[in-house]
Amino acid sequence: MPEIPQKANQPEGAVAYPSADASPEASQETAANPWYAIRVKSHHEKPVAAGLTGKGYPSFVPCYRGTWRSPSGVLVKSDLPLFPGYVFGNFDIDRRLPVLTIPGVVLIVAMGKTFIPVENHEIAALQSVAGAGLAAQPWPYLRTGQRVRLIDGPLRGSEGVVAHFKGDARLILSVTLLQRSVAVDIDRAWIHPIL
């Protein structure tokens, strides 16, 4: 009997590539450094993350398990970036030249000539999602809505906006600097409104 194909882009558990953990030497050096968003060429997220890690910088590419149809019509499952075209890196911005020389790097996100780090709590929330393996998928950036804090579950302490999609509760986590968001399936019992 033929297998019934799944809906394209059906999300599964979130993962991170490569691990955001750094070597002990690098972690001491980068502990005080903020995370920056690095714009990369199309489909260069994983090679750039590997290049950062190879140079001793912690990197983070939150991914989700997506399904897409190849040109020949075959359904293919693979890890796709939640923020296509971006890699998060932890480094000293005054020593950015080694980062900029990694093949595939386009620029470090800035406003004018000022480099703006990603908020630590936003990176921590994305790392929690990747570590928990909850179903996640890219989501349109939201500016308004009821902010909540999760009081239970693997994302306990994370903050975001609640949305309902096909009857399920989802927590929307946003990276303000990139104006992009990620939706994560959650249990309604975990939600506590922030006043």
Coordinates of C-alpha atoms in Angstrom, one line a residue:
M1 CA 0.0 0.0 0.0
P2 CA 1.5 3.4 -0.9
E3 CA 2.6 5.7 1.9
I4 CA 0.3 8.7 2.4
P5 CA 2.6 11.8 2.1
Q6 CA 2.7 14.2 5.1
K7 CA 1.7 17.9 4.7
A8 CA 4.7 19.8 3.4
N9 CA 6.6 21.8 6.0
Q10 CA 5.1 19.9 8.9
P11 CA 7.1 20.9 11.9
E12 CA 8.8 18.4 14.2
G13 CA 11.1 19.0 17.2
A14 CA 13.4 22.0 17.1
V15 CA 17.2 21.3 17.0
A16 CA 20.3 23.5 17.0
Y17 CA 23.2 23.2 14.6
P18 CA 26.0 23.0 15.7
S19 CA 25.8 22.9 19.5
A20 CA 25.9 26.3 21.1
D21 CA 28.3 24.9 23.6
A22 CA 31.9 26.1 23.3
S23 CA 35.2 24.6 24.3
P24 CA 36.3 25.4 27.9
E25 CA 38.9 27.8 26.7
A26 CA 36.5 29.6 24.4
S27 CA 33.7 29.7 26.9
Q28 CA 35.9 31.7 29.4
E29 CA 36.8 34.2 26.7
T30 CA 33.3 34.6 25.3
A31 CA 31.3 34.4 28.5
A32 CA 31.2 38.3 28.7
N33 CA 30.5 38.7 25.0
P34 CA 27.0 39.2 23.6
W35 CA 25.4 37.3 20.8
Y36 CA 25.2 38.9 17.4
A37 CA 23.1 38.1 14.3
I38 CA 25.2 37.3 11.3
R39 CA 23.7 37.6 7.9
V40 CA 24.8 34.8 5.6
K41 CA 24.4 33.8 2.0
S42 CA 21.4 31.7 1.1
H43 CA 21.8 28.1 2.4
H44 CA 25.1 28.9 4.1
E45 CA 23.8 28.8 7.7
K46 CA 25.3 25.4 8.7
P47 CA 28.7 26.0 7.0
V48 CA 29.1 29.4 8.6
A49 CA 28.1 28.0 12.0
A50 CA 30.7 25.3 11.6
G51 CA 33.3 27.9 10.6
L52 CA 32.5 30.0 13.7
T53 CA 32.8 26.9 15.9
G54 CA 36.1 26.0 14.1
K55 CA 37.5 29.4 15.0
G56 CA 36.5 28.9 18.7
Y57 CA 33.4 31.1 18.7
P58 CA 30.1 29.7 20.0
S59 CA 27.5 29.6 17.3
F60 CA 23.8 28.9 17.2
V61 CA 21.5 28.0 14.3
P62 CA 18.0 27.1 15.6
C63 CA 16.4 24.6 13.2
Y64 CA 13.2 22.7 12.8
R65 CA 12.5 19.4 11.0
G66 CA 10.8 20.4 7.8
T67 CA 9.4 18.5 4.9
W68 CA 9.7 19.8 1.3
R69 CA 9.0 18.4 -2.1
S70 CA 12.0 17.9 -4.4
P71 CA 11.8 18.8 -8.1
S72 CA 11.2 15.1 -8.8
G73 CA 8.2 15.1 -6.5
V74 CA 9.8 13.1 -3.6
L75 CA 9.1 14.3 -0.1
V76 CA 12.4 15.1 1.7
K77 CA 12.8 15.7 5.5
S78 CA 15.7 17.8 6.6
D79 CA 16.6 20.3 9.3
L80 CA 15.8 23.8 8.1
P81 CA 16.8 27.0 9.8
L82 CA 14.1 28.8 11.8
F83 CA 15.8 32.1 10.8
P84 CA 16.9 31.5 7.1
G85 CA 19.9 33.6 6.2
Y86 CA 21.0 34.2 9.8
V87 CA 23.5 32.6 12.2
F88 CA 23.9 33.7 15.8
G89 CA 27.5 34.1 17.0
N90 CA 29.1 34.9 20.4
F91 CA 32.2 37.0 20.0
D92 CA 34.0 40.3 20.8
I93 CA 32.7 42.8 18.2
D94 CA 36.0 44.6 18.3
R95 CA 37.7 41.4 17.0
R96 CA 35.2 40.7 14.2
L97 CA 37.6 40.3 11.3
P98 CA 37.9 36.5 11.8
V99 CA 34.1 36.2 11.7
L100 CA 33.8 38.4 8.5
T101 CA 36.4 36.2 6.7
I102 CA 34.4 33.0 7.1
P103 CA 33.1 32.0 3.6
G104 CA 29.4 32.7 3.3
V105 CA 29.3 35.6 5.8
V106 CA 27.7 38.7 4.3
L107 CA 27.6 41.1 7.3
I108 CA 27.0 41.4 11.1
V109 CA 23.6 43.0 11.7
A110 CA 23.9 46.7 12.6
M111 CA 21.9 49.9 12.7
G112 CA 24.0 52.3 10.7
K113 CA 27.6 51.9 12.0
T114 CA 26.5 50.5 15.4
F115 CA 26.5 46.8 15.9
I116 CA 23.4 45.7 17.9
P117 CA 23.6 42.5 20.0
V118 CA 20.7 40.1 20.2
E119 CA 19.0 40.3 23.7
N120 CA 20.4 37.5 25.9
H121 CA 16.9 36.4 27.0
E122 CA 15.9 36.0 23.4
I123 CA 18.8 33.7 22.7
A124 CA 18.2 31.8 25.9
A125 CA 14.6 31.2 25.0
L126 CA 15.6 29.9 21.5
Q127 CA 18.2 27.6 23.1
S128 CA 15.5 26.3 25.5
V129 CA 13.3 25.5 22.5
A130 CA 16.1 23.7 20.7
G131 CA 17.1 21.8 23.9
A132 CA 13.5 20.7 24.6
G133 CA 12.9 19.3 21.2
L134 CA 9.4 20.8 21.0
A135 CA 7.7 21.3 17.6
A136 CA 8.7 24.7 16.3
Q137 CA 8.3 26.5 13.0
P138 CA 9.0 30.0 11.6
W139 CA 6.2 32.5 12.3
P140 CA 5.5 36.1 11.3
Y141 CA 6.9 38.7 13.6
L142 CA 4.4 40.0 16.1
R143 CA 4.6 43.4 17.8
T144 CA 1.4 43.4 19.8
G145 CA -0.5 40.7 21.9
Q146 CA -0.7 39.3 25.3
R147 CA 2.8 38.6 26.7
V148 CA 3.0 35.5 28.9
R149 CA 5.5 33.6 31.0
L150 CA 5.6 29.8 31.0
I151 CA 5.4 28.6 34.6
D152 CA 5.9 24.8 33.9
G153 CA 7.3 22.5 31.3
P154 CA 10.7 22.4 29.5
L155 CA 10.5 26.2 28.7
R156 CA 9.7 27.3 32.2
G157 CA 10.7 30.9 32.6
S158 CA 10.5 31.8 28.9
E159 CA 8.4 34.8 27.9
G160 CA 6.6 35.4 24.6
V161 CA 3.2 36.0 23.0
V162 CA 0.5 33.4 22.9
A163 CA -1.3 32.6 19.6
H164 CA -3.8 29.9 18.8
F165 CA -3.4 28.0 15.6
K166 CA -5.8 25.1 14.6
G167 CA -7.0 24.8 18.2
D168 CA -3.5 24.5 19.7
A169 CA -1.7 27.0 21.9
R170 CA 1.6 28.3 20.6
L171 CA 4.2 30.5 22.2
I172 CA 5.6 33.0 19.8
L173 CA 9.3 33.8 20.6
S174 CA 10.6 36.9 18.8
V175 CA 14.1 38.2 18.0
T176 CA 13.4 41.9 18.0
L177 CA 16.6 42.9 16.1
L178 CA 15.8 40.6 13.1
Q179 CA 12.0 41.2 13.4
R180 CA 11.4 37.5 13.0
S181 CA 9.6 35.0 15.2
V182 CA 9.3 31.3 16.0
A183 CA 6.1 29.5 17.1
V184 CA 6.4 26.6 19.6
D185 CA 3.6 24.2 20.6
I186 CA 2.9 24.5 24.3
D187 CA 0.4 23.2 26.8
R188 CA -2.1 25.8 27.9
A189 CA -1.6 24.8 31.5
W190 CA 2.0 26.2 31.3
I191 CA 0.8 29.8 30.5
H192 CA 0.8 32.6 33.1
P193 CA -0.1 36.2 31.8
I194 CA 2.4 39.0 32.5
L195 CA 0.6 42.1 33.8

